[in-house]
Tab-separated table of C-alpha atoms and ligand atoms in Angstrom:
chain	number	residue	atom	x	y	z
A	28	MET	CA	39.159	-49.452	18.463
A	29	THR	CA	36.787	-50.746	21.227
A	30	PHE	CA	33.086	-50.347	21.142
A	31	GLY	CA	33.360	-47.592	23.860
A	32	GLY	CA	35.945	-45.847	21.756
A	33	VAL	CA	33.671	-45.900	18.775
A	34	MET	CA	30.547	-44.523	20.649
A	35	ASN	CA	32.858	-41.758	21.992
A	36	TRP	CA	33.860	-40.785	18.449
A	37	VAL	CA	30.260	-40.830	17.409
A	38	ARG	CA	29.340	-38.612	20.240
A	39	ARG	CA	31.932	-36.084	19.375
A	40	ALA	CA	31.026	-36.201	15.728
A	41	LEU	CA	27.450	-35.485	16.546
A	42	ALA	CA	28.237	-32.675	18.782
A	43	VAL	CA	30.402	-31.043	16.152
A	44	LEU	CA	27.627	-31.390	13.623
A	45	ALA	CA	25.169	-29.966	16.076
A	46	GLY	CA	27.269	-27.086	16.808
A	47	ALA	CA	27.811	-26.420	13.029
A	48	ALA	CA	24.112	-26.511	12.317
A	49	ILE	CA	23.523	-24.010	15.105
A	50	ILE	CA	26.220	-21.595	13.697
A	51	VAL	CA	24.765	-22.048	10.107
A	52	THR	CA	21.257	-21.350	11.305
A	53	ALA	CA	22.152	-18.206	13.378
A	54	GLY	CA	24.244	-16.974	10.470
A	55	THR	CA	21.296	-17.187	8.091
A	56	LEU	CA	18.984	-15.457	10.586
A	57	VAL	CA	21.472	-12.478	11.099
A	58	GLY	CA	22.237	-12.391	7.502
A	59	VAL	CA	18.357	-11.829	6.694
A	60	ALA	CA	18.086	-9.294	9.427
A	61	LEU	CA	21.334	-7.203	8.441
A	62	SER	CA	20.800	-7.435	4.665
A	63	PRO	CA	18.512	-4.525	3.652
A	64	TYR	CA	17.643	-3.935	0.194
A	65	ALA	CA	20.180	-1.728	-1.485
A	66	ILE	CA	19.003	1.417	-3.351
A	67	SER	CA	21.497	3.730	-5.170
A	68	GLN	CA	21.102	7.485	-5.900
A	69	LYS	CA	23.201	8.017	-8.833
A	70	GLY	CA	22.872	10.472	-11.790
A	71	ARG	CA	19.842	12.033	-10.046
A	72	GLN	CA	17.859	8.819	-10.169
A	73	PHE	CA	17.144	6.074	-7.854
A	74	HIS	CA	18.607	2.520	-8.892
A	75	PRO	CA	16.437	0.530	-9.199
A	76	GLY	CA	13.537	2.645	-9.710
A	77	GLU	CA	10.979	0.197	-8.529
A	78	ILE	CA	11.083	-2.579	-6.051
A	79	ASN	CA	8.877	-5.415	-4.307
A	80	ILE	CA	9.482	-5.923	-0.699
A	81	ASN	CA	7.440	-7.430	2.316
A	82	ARG	CA	6.132	-5.684	5.181
A	83	GLY	CA	8.604	-4.941	7.971
A	84	GLU	CA	11.632	-5.115	5.379
A	85	THR	CA	14.166	-2.241	5.015
A	86	LEU	CA	15.535	-0.299	2.098
A	87	GLU	CA	19.099	1.195	2.506
A	88	ILE	CA	19.425	4.102	0.185
A	89	VAL	CA	22.928	5.164	-0.487
A	90	ASN	CA	23.780	8.617	-2.002
A	91	ASP	CA	26.251	7.540	-4.709
A	92	ASP	CA	26.343	10.942	-6.343
A	93	GLY	CA	29.809	12.310	-5.267
A	94	ASP	CA	28.935	15.813	-4.985
A	95	LEU	CA	25.246	16.204	-4.853
A	96	LEU	CA	22.743	16.329	-1.890
A	97	HIS	CA	19.598	14.260	-2.003
A	98	HIS	CA	16.588	14.380	0.302
A	99	ALA	CA	14.247	11.353	0.249
A	100	TYR	CA	10.875	11.431	1.448
A	101	ILE	CA	7.502	9.794	1.469
A	102	ASP	CA	4.301	11.708	1.699
A	103	SER	CA	1.388	9.059	1.834
A	104	PRO	CA	-1.595	9.029	4.070
A	105	LYS	CA	-0.514	5.568	5.422
A	106	PHE	CA	3.079	6.381	6.031
A	107	ALA	CA	5.456	9.504	6.071
A	108	PHE	CA	9.092	9.632	6.054
A	109	ASP	CA	11.758	12.353	5.840
A	110	SER	CA	15.456	11.611	5.507
A	111	GLY	CA	16.704	15.220	5.813
A	112	ASP	CA	19.612	16.217	3.871
A	113	GLN	CA	21.550	13.099	2.386
A	114	GLN	CA	25.196	13.897	2.224
A	115	PRO	CA	27.216	12.444	-0.680
A	116	GLY	CA	28.163	8.895	0.561
A	117	SER	CA	25.477	8.753	3.279
A	118	ARG	CA	23.167	5.868	3.935
A	119	THR	CA	19.461	6.181	4.806
A	120	ASP	CA	17.371	3.362	5.898
A	121	ILE	CA	13.553	3.237	5.486
A	122	THR	CA	11.625	0.358	7.086
A	123	PHE	CA	8.182	-0.041	5.624
A	124	PRO	CA	5.546	-1.146	8.516
A	125	MET	CA	2.519	-1.781	6.382
A	126	PRO	CA	1.661	-3.188	3.076
A	127	GLY	CA	0.850	-0.712	0.184
A	128	ASP	CA	2.431	1.116	-2.772
A	129	PHE	CA	4.675	3.942	-1.892
A	130	GLU	CA	6.564	6.699	-3.739
A	131	VAL	CA	10.067	7.729	-2.507
A	132	LEU	CA	10.715	11.152	-3.820
A	133	CYS	CA	13.581	13.622	-3.683
A	134	ALA	CA	12.779	17.067	-2.353
A	135	ILE	CA	15.917	18.569	-4.257
A	136	HIS	CA	15.472	16.669	-7.559
A	137	PRO	CA	11.721	16.455	-8.506
A	138	LYS	CA	12.214	13.890	-11.350
A	139	MET	CA	13.716	11.314	-8.883
A	140	ARG	CA	11.151	8.632	-7.914
A	141	LEU	CA	11.318	5.193	-6.603
A	142	VAL	CA	8.206	3.063	-6.343
A	143	VAL	CA	7.961	0.495	-3.653
A	144	HIS	CA	5.415	-2.210	-3.556
A	145	VAL	CA	5.106	-3.472	-0.072
A	146	ASN	CA	3.322	-7.006	0.309
B	456	LIG	CU1	18.076	14.037	-5.286
């Protein structure tokens, strides 16, 4: 291989590496943005029942009780949320805009309680 040939090969290899780095970086950013914390409603309980997250992060609550309605809500002076009826299998996202300790309750099952610590 001539010197020019070697240099062309090096340029192509660097271009491939740079492209791969961009794809990995973009994938990581998209992965973070699209991966909310998963909370399951099952057996008339939240699983887990307590979680730590950062401000601006999202919980995705899934009603895994096959034939039960749930109805998640937050009634805090800082932040209120109401999911309405949560059909079996439905997904509800809650994004917490400020730090604090919040209780997610169920309007149908008073013993259901999820404590969210937002840093
Ligand atoms: Cu419920």
